[in-house]
Each structure stands twice: as C-alpha cells, then as structure tokens.
XYZ file of C-alpha atoms in Angstrom:
389
model
C 0.942 -23.602 -17.840
C -2.745 -23.723 -17.031
C -2.510 -27.451 -16.298
C -0.209 -26.884 -13.322
C -0.982 -25.730 -9.818
C 1.507 -23.724 -7.788
C 1.137 -23.665 -4.001
C 3.345 -21.301 -2.011
C 3.625 -20.624 1.717
C 4.541 -17.389 3.459
C 8.290 -17.971 3.828
C 8.693 -18.956 0.188
C 6.764 -15.937 -1.080
C 8.711 -13.584 1.177
C 12.010 -14.969 -0.120
C 10.847 -14.598 -3.711
C 9.553 -11.036 -3.312
C 12.328 -9.636 -1.162
C 15.049 -10.902 -3.495
C 13.618 -9.185 -6.579
C 15.963 -6.692 -8.221
C 14.881 -3.075 -8.680
C 14.175 -3.806 -12.336
C 11.960 -6.746 -11.372
C 10.107 -4.656 -8.775
C 9.490 -2.064 -11.485
C 8.067 -4.807 -13.718
C 5.665 -5.798 -10.931
C 4.807 -2.110 -10.494
C 4.062 -1.740 -14.203
C 1.721 -4.738 -14.051
C -0.149 -3.142 -11.131
C -0.333 0.172 -12.980
C -1.985 -1.545 -15.937
C -4.561 -3.066 -13.581
C -5.308 0.373 -12.107
C -5.824 1.811 -15.591
C -8.041 -1.120 -16.584
C -10.092 -0.634 -13.429
C -10.479 3.152 -13.585
C -10.568 3.853 -17.321
C -11.203 0.734 -19.380
C -14.331 -0.534 -17.658
C -12.922 -3.448 -15.642
C -14.273 -1.950 -12.425
C -17.835 -3.004 -13.232
C -16.765 -6.657 -13.346
C -15.295 -6.652 -9.824
C -17.693 -7.885 -7.110
C -18.173 -5.753 -4.023
C -15.931 -6.840 -1.120
C -17.568 -7.945 2.107
C -16.426 -8.472 5.666
C -17.544 -10.047 8.909
C -16.754 -8.578 12.332
C -17.191 -11.112 15.127
C -17.861 -10.164 18.781
C -14.440 -11.427 19.875
C -12.685 -8.875 17.639
C -11.933 -11.127 14.684
C -12.347 -9.355 11.329
C -12.576 -11.311 8.073
C -12.411 -9.683 4.651
C -13.778 -11.518 1.608
C -12.692 -10.237 -1.812
C -13.187 -11.743 -5.256
C -11.768 -10.598 -8.572
C -12.092 -11.378 -12.262
C -10.563 -10.582 -15.641
C -10.872 -12.073 -19.130
C -7.970 -14.380 -18.241
C -8.343 -15.196 -14.541
C -10.812 -15.514 -11.682
C -9.847 -15.595 -8.029
C -10.647 -14.882 -4.430
C -8.888 -13.663 -1.315
C -9.733 -14.207 2.329
C -7.893 -12.104 4.904
C -8.388 -12.695 8.620
C -7.456 -10.206 11.310
C -7.327 -12.514 14.343
C -9.077 -11.626 17.567
C -6.699 -9.893 20.019
C -5.185 -12.030 22.769
C -3.490 -11.308 26.103
C 0.178 -11.980 26.715
C 1.639 -13.339 29.960
C 1.626 -9.837 31.461
C -1.994 -9.164 30.575
C -1.235 -6.813 27.686
C -3.395 -6.928 24.564
C -1.578 -8.415 21.573
C -2.775 -7.939 17.995
C -1.716 -10.948 15.967
C -0.586 -10.790 12.310
C -3.051 -11.091 9.445
C -3.664 -14.491 7.868
C -5.582 -15.908 4.940
C -5.185 -17.189 1.397
C -5.305 -16.224 -2.273
C -6.611 -18.598 -4.923
C -6.464 -18.198 -8.690
C -8.107 -19.998 -11.619
C -7.652 -19.511 -15.344
C -10.518 -18.387 -17.576
C -11.812 -21.972 -17.781
C -11.890 -22.355 -13.999
C -8.784 -24.544 -13.784
C -6.890 -23.793 -10.534
C -3.439 -22.330 -11.180
C -2.306 -20.992 -7.816
C -2.911 -21.058 -4.072
C -0.858 -18.622 -2.038
C -0.648 -17.713 1.623
C -2.239 -14.243 1.669
C -0.085 -12.481 4.264
C 3.000 -11.609 2.209
C 1.225 -10.982 -1.144
C -1.322 -8.725 0.573
C 1.384 -6.685 2.270
C 3.436 -6.481 -0.906
C 0.719 -5.629 -3.424
C -1.020 -3.119 -1.121
C 2.273 -1.365 -0.476
C 3.500 -1.391 -4.073
C 0.160 -0.070 -5.301
C 0.160 2.658 -2.630
C 3.723 3.681 -3.502
C 2.925 4.305 -7.174
C 1.967 7.976 -6.581
C 4.935 8.334 -4.219
C 7.282 7.355 -7.065
C 6.140 10.528 -8.850
C 7.532 12.724 -6.064
C 10.556 14.953 -6.627
C 11.831 14.798 -3.025
C 11.875 11.843 -0.652
C 14.844 12.315 1.680
C 12.922 11.984 4.955
C 10.180 9.400 5.466
C 7.963 8.705 8.480
C 6.115 5.380 8.685
C 3.268 4.789 11.136
C 2.868 1.106 11.975
C 5.276 -1.799 12.331
C 3.120 -4.636 11.017
C 3.281 -6.328 7.627
C 2.306 -3.158 5.756
C 4.807 -1.012 7.616
C 7.486 -3.606 6.949
C 6.813 -3.713 3.209
C 6.597 0.083 2.979
C 10.088 0.256 4.465
C 11.452 -2.485 2.226
C 9.966 -1.223 -1.018
C 10.899 2.394 -0.321
C 14.524 1.261 -0.070
C 14.228 -1.058 -3.068
C 12.760 1.646 -5.304
C 14.471 4.849 -4.123
C 17.060 3.823 -1.557
C 19.759 6.038 -3.082
C 17.572 9.135 -2.533
C 16.419 8.415 1.024
C 18.423 9.760 3.958
C 16.241 8.789 6.910
C 13.253 6.563 7.695
C 11.602 6.840 11.112
C 9.127 4.211 12.308
C 6.399 5.253 14.751
C 4.465 2.479 16.485
C 2.529 2.056 19.719
C 4.760 -0.907 20.620
C 8.310 0.389 20.469
C 9.636 -3.175 20.685
C 7.870 -4.145 17.486
C 9.177 -1.025 15.752
C 12.728 -1.878 16.833
C 12.269 -5.408 15.484
C 11.207 -3.952 12.126
C 14.227 -1.669 12.005
C 16.572 -4.526 12.918
C 15.060 -6.796 10.254
C 15.144 -4.219 7.467
C 18.633 -3.011 8.402
C 19.941 -6.550 7.925
C 17.971 -6.988 4.692
C 19.216 -3.648 3.379
C 22.816 -4.729 3.806
C 22.095 -7.781 1.664
C 19.694 -6.508 -0.989
C 19.413 -2.721 -1.464
C 22.552 -1.280 0.141
C 20.990 2.116 0.822
C 22.877 4.564 3.039
C 19.606 5.640 4.688
C 19.422 5.536 8.480
C 16.471 3.757 10.115
C 15.194 5.048 13.448
C 12.363 4.490 15.926
C 10.346 7.171 17.704
C 9.282 5.894 21.123
C 5.736 7.030 22.070
C 6.742 6.717 25.727
C 9.225 9.589 25.417
C 8.397 12.574 27.592
C 8.723 14.913 24.615
C 7.015 12.555 22.146
C 4.515 15.130 20.849
C 7.242 17.677 20.167
C 9.497 15.056 18.567
C 6.675 13.809 16.332
C 5.785 17.356 15.276
C 9.421 17.999 14.399
C 9.603 14.817 12.332
C 6.397 15.489 10.447
C 7.221 19.129 9.771
C 10.288 18.063 7.773
C 8.988 14.797 6.292
C 8.879 14.444 2.519
C 6.617 11.406 2.768
C 4.397 9.964 5.498
C 3.070 6.416 5.160
C 0.199 5.387 7.448
C -0.391 1.641 7.835
C -2.417 1.455 11.054
C -5.923 0.060 11.483
C -6.874 3.005 13.675
C -10.164 4.504 14.839
C -8.741 7.986 15.414
C -6.333 10.221 13.441
C -2.657 9.429 13.924
C -1.727 13.124 13.838
C -3.441 16.441 13.232
C -3.598 18.453 10.061
C -1.614 21.284 11.662
C 1.117 18.950 12.910
C 2.321 18.211 9.405
C 1.679 21.571 7.720
C 2.275 23.918 10.661
C 1.451 27.530 9.886
C 1.326 26.841 6.167
C 4.763 28.214 5.290
C 6.392 24.912 4.302
C 8.238 25.338 1.022
C 8.656 21.591 0.445
C 5.262 19.950 0.659
C 4.806 16.317 1.742
C 3.134 13.248 0.308
C 0.791 11.525 2.785
C -0.445 8.006 2.046
C -2.823 5.907 4.157
C -3.790 2.275 3.618
C -4.217 0.807 7.110
C -7.880 1.632 7.766
C -10.415 0.082 5.411
C -13.826 0.324 7.093
C -16.176 3.264 7.567
C -15.571 3.332 11.337
C -11.777 3.332 10.939
C -9.676 6.438 10.404
C -5.950 7.226 10.187
C -5.944 10.744 8.766
C -7.406 13.977 10.076
C -10.460 14.712 7.852
C -9.484 18.388 7.934
C -6.261 17.447 6.150
C -8.259 15.919 3.278
C -10.437 19.013 3.007
C -7.354 21.230 3.037
C -5.534 19.173 0.394
C -8.549 19.358 -1.906
C -9.043 23.107 -1.519
C -5.509 24.522 -1.772
C -4.837 27.063 -4.495
C -1.962 24.897 -5.717
C -4.019 21.689 -5.740
C -5.278 20.156 -8.972
C -8.524 18.942 -10.448
C -9.453 17.930 -13.994
C -12.968 19.171 -13.277
C -12.299 22.875 -12.711
C -10.853 25.241 -10.131
C -11.175 23.032 -7.046
C -8.529 20.515 -6.019
C -8.386 16.788 -5.290
C -7.106 13.981 -3.137
C -5.950 10.668 -4.614
C -7.668 7.295 -4.189
C -7.370 3.891 -5.809
C -11.118 3.148 -5.945
C -13.503 6.113 -5.907
C -16.713 4.215 -5.170
C -15.226 2.147 -2.350
C -13.477 5.165 -0.834
C -16.801 6.999 -0.600
C -18.341 4.248 1.546
C -15.379 2.430 3.173
C -12.920 5.194 4.071
C -13.685 6.842 7.401
C -11.431 9.754 6.425
C -13.260 10.433 3.173
C -16.696 10.024 4.764
C -15.909 12.366 7.658
C -14.268 14.922 5.370
C -17.521 15.372 3.468
C -15.684 15.504 0.130
C -17.799 14.693 -2.903
C -16.804 12.206 -5.571
C -15.602 14.878 -7.990
C -12.880 15.808 -5.476
C -11.470 12.256 -5.526
C -9.047 11.489 -8.339
C -8.215 7.860 -9.090
C -4.565 6.915 -9.577
C -5.538 4.850 -12.626
C -6.882 7.976 -14.325
C -3.608 9.813 -13.747
C -1.586 6.875 -15.062
C -3.661 6.917 -18.231
C -3.195 10.679 -18.691
C 0.570 10.309 -18.225
C 0.742 7.613 -20.905
C 1.926 9.236 -24.142
C -0.005 6.630 -26.131
C -3.312 7.449 -24.457
C -5.771 9.673 -26.286
C -7.371 10.759 -22.998
C -5.932 13.954 -21.511
C -7.206 16.148 -18.656
C -8.534 19.631 -19.235
C -5.640 22.040 -19.585
C -3.109 19.343 -20.458
C -0.762 17.396 -18.211
C 1.902 19.947 -17.195
C -0.045 21.308 -14.211
C -0.872 17.728 -13.252
C 2.801 16.710 -13.350
C 3.816 19.655 -11.174
C 1.120 18.867 -8.613
C 1.854 15.152 -8.299
C 5.607 15.764 -8.048
C 5.703 18.808 -5.747
C 2.224 19.555 -4.378
C 0.609 18.528 -1.098
C -0.759 15.090 -1.947
C -3.042 12.962 0.222
C -3.604 9.400 -0.985
C -6.164 7.005 0.508
C -6.024 3.380 -0.580
C -8.865 0.922 0.028
C -7.621 -1.845 -2.257
C -8.522 -3.105 -5.725
C -8.551 -6.866 -5.620
C -7.742 -7.343 -9.287
C -4.270 -6.179 -8.233
C -3.937 -9.409 -6.237
C -4.638 -11.321 -9.440
C -1.909 -9.398 -11.229
C 0.589 -10.029 -8.438
C -0.258 -13.736 -8.270
C 0.260 -14.047 -12.014
C 3.630 -12.317 -11.708
C 4.681 -14.580 -8.834
C 3.608 -17.718 -10.688
C 5.422 -16.494 -13.803
C 8.632 -16.109 -11.785
C 8.159 -19.654 -10.465
C 7.990 -20.999 -13.997
C 10.745 -18.808 -15.441
C 13.387 -19.901 -12.946
C 12.125 -23.428 -12.302
C 11.247 -22.203 -8.833
C 9.614 -25.517 -7.992
C 12.909 -27.405 -7.785
C 14.666 -24.393 -6.303
C 12.188 -24.041 -3.472
C 12.233 -27.759 -2.678
C 15.976 -27.629 -2.196
C 15.998 -24.397 -0.244
C 12.999 -24.858 2.001
C 13.027 -28.616 2.621
C 9.806 -29.480 0.776
C 7.733 -26.750 2.453
C 6.805 -25.760 -1.083
C 4.360 -27.949 -2.979
C 4.471 -28.026 -6.753
C 1.860 -30.069 -8.594
C 2.440 -30.239 -12.339
C-alpha cells in the first residue's frame, strides 16, 4: 500500500464522500474522534507544528498547515483567492483552493488530494461531533452558502436527516443560498431521503431582522461558516429574554484569524457563566473548542470575550471522558456532563486540527483501495483520476 500513490481531484473526492452511507460517515467520524482524543489527551498536540498564513495586499489569504503522526506526515495549503469584480461591478469571493499531500512514516508519498472538498468535509464533520450529542435538532439555521455551508447541510441530513424538520440557509448573496438549497435538495432525493424542508432567508427582505430573530429564537442548532469580521447576530437575538426552555447549540468554524469574528463575544461569556453550564474545574462553566491553544490566539471571538483557558473545554477531552474504557473522568462524574452537552446552551468554536486532515486522507485512500476505486474512477470520470501503482 505504501508503494502506491493516489491522486484525486475535486469532482472525484466529492463523488466519493457524498455517496458514503450513514454507517460509513460514522466510521469517518469515529476516526476523527480518535484524532481529537490523541491531540487533546494523549500528547499528539505537541508534535503538530504551528499553522501559518500569508495575507497579501490584494486580499489573497494562504493558510499553511503541516501535520504528523507515528504513521504519516503531510501538509495542506489552502488559498482564499483575492476577490474579483463581476460584469456588474459587484465583488465576488471565489471558492477556496489548494492541496493536501500525505507521506508514510518513511517519507514515501501515498496521496495527493485537491484540498477543497476534503477541507470542507473534515472541518464540517469534526465540527458536527458535539452536535451529534444533542437531544433536539428539528430546526437548523446555517449562515453561509460556501463549501462549509454546503457540507454542513449535507452531513446534517446524512447523520440525522430523520430528526430534522427544517434547515434555513442565510447568506449575503441570496442567489448562492438558493443554489445550495437546489443542489442539496436534489442530492437528498438520491442519497439521504430526509423529509426536512430547505429554505432561504433573503437579507434583502424588508422584515429581515424580525424574520432572523424569529428563526434563531426557535433554532435547535445554528451553524456559522462565514469568514466574517463582525458578529452574524447578537447574543440577545438567539436567547431573547432568557426564558427559552429548549436551548440551542451554536457552532462556528468560518473565522480563523484573530481579526475575524462570527459570534458575539457576549454570547461566549454568557455560555461560560450560566448556572446550568459545566466545567470540570469547578463552579464556572465552559465553551467548547477543538484546539485550546490555537483558539486563544486565533479566534477573534475567544480573544474579544476575554475568557481564560480554563473556561475552554476541548472536544477531545469530552470524547475521552465519555469512553467507558478510559480511566480519565471529570470531577463529579459524567452525568452532569452528559446533560449539559445534550440539552444545555453550547457554544463551539473550531479553529482546525490538521491531523484530522491526515485521518480523512487515510480514510479516503483506504476506500480507494477497498473498492478498487482506481479502475472505477477511470471509467466514471474519463481518466480525470490518476492512479500510480
């Protein structure tokens, strides 16, 4: 296996990932969960180099991430292209691009993948792990209609489509949001067959603010996938006067630099100070993150909230506590923890752990080998796939 190199483009990866059964998605999810535990609990975090990025004057942003494990070494480059103008003079933000490369422990290349689809998929699946703990998820609001918003919609339906009644997409460009809904509606009919309705909230509506407040006040989950420099909604918009009996899950993964922000910092402070919040460190509560150290310096929301590190709880720690085989348990046991993560007001901020990309690449390459995907892709995609064995 290590003597072969798999090269996959965007269309091939999308076809592979979107056609996974629920059981296969859960296998991918389990692999990502193990990476999160390794990173947060078993010491793998200290072997992951610090990510870096370059912001050019024309608006281009390039993220450089490397990752390592005892079995693999790899790197990812993700480029946010500089904005361009369309024929009408409107600013257009183009899709992300880049690549993932993977070597085995001896440095032998094993995979080169277009980064767009794997990045959207692994970021979303990782971010949805704490959402899968939630008791209620009938109504979902998704901010953003890019790759992350698309995969949040897809994977929500793939994982819990039978429980979801409504998904509403909110995006600055209503046309792009409608395209997302059209795409996923067609995919849902083929793959997941959920009875959920998919809608778009148009920001140009005269009563947009009232409509958004109504949506958020009844949402069970809110997924934020926008590279924003200001909060997408206020703390009070989602919690109102504080009398909500069914509390929401709020996840944010779109903003990943210190000067970017999707969530109201007051919402983070509130989530971490509620009487019904949870902390393994004492009476005060917590918010959830994937990477504590990176969140403290890369998340504009966390920085502006002023929360200290002890108020940030890593998802990998929770996964380890929930594992019956683990000897590590939080103070006071896990019952209060389980109640909080399933019913409490949860705010999750994801920055990204690049070792997760390694795990996803390994899973993708394994699928290629298991089903002889090389020959299959050649026939289906007219030699757009390259397999070197």
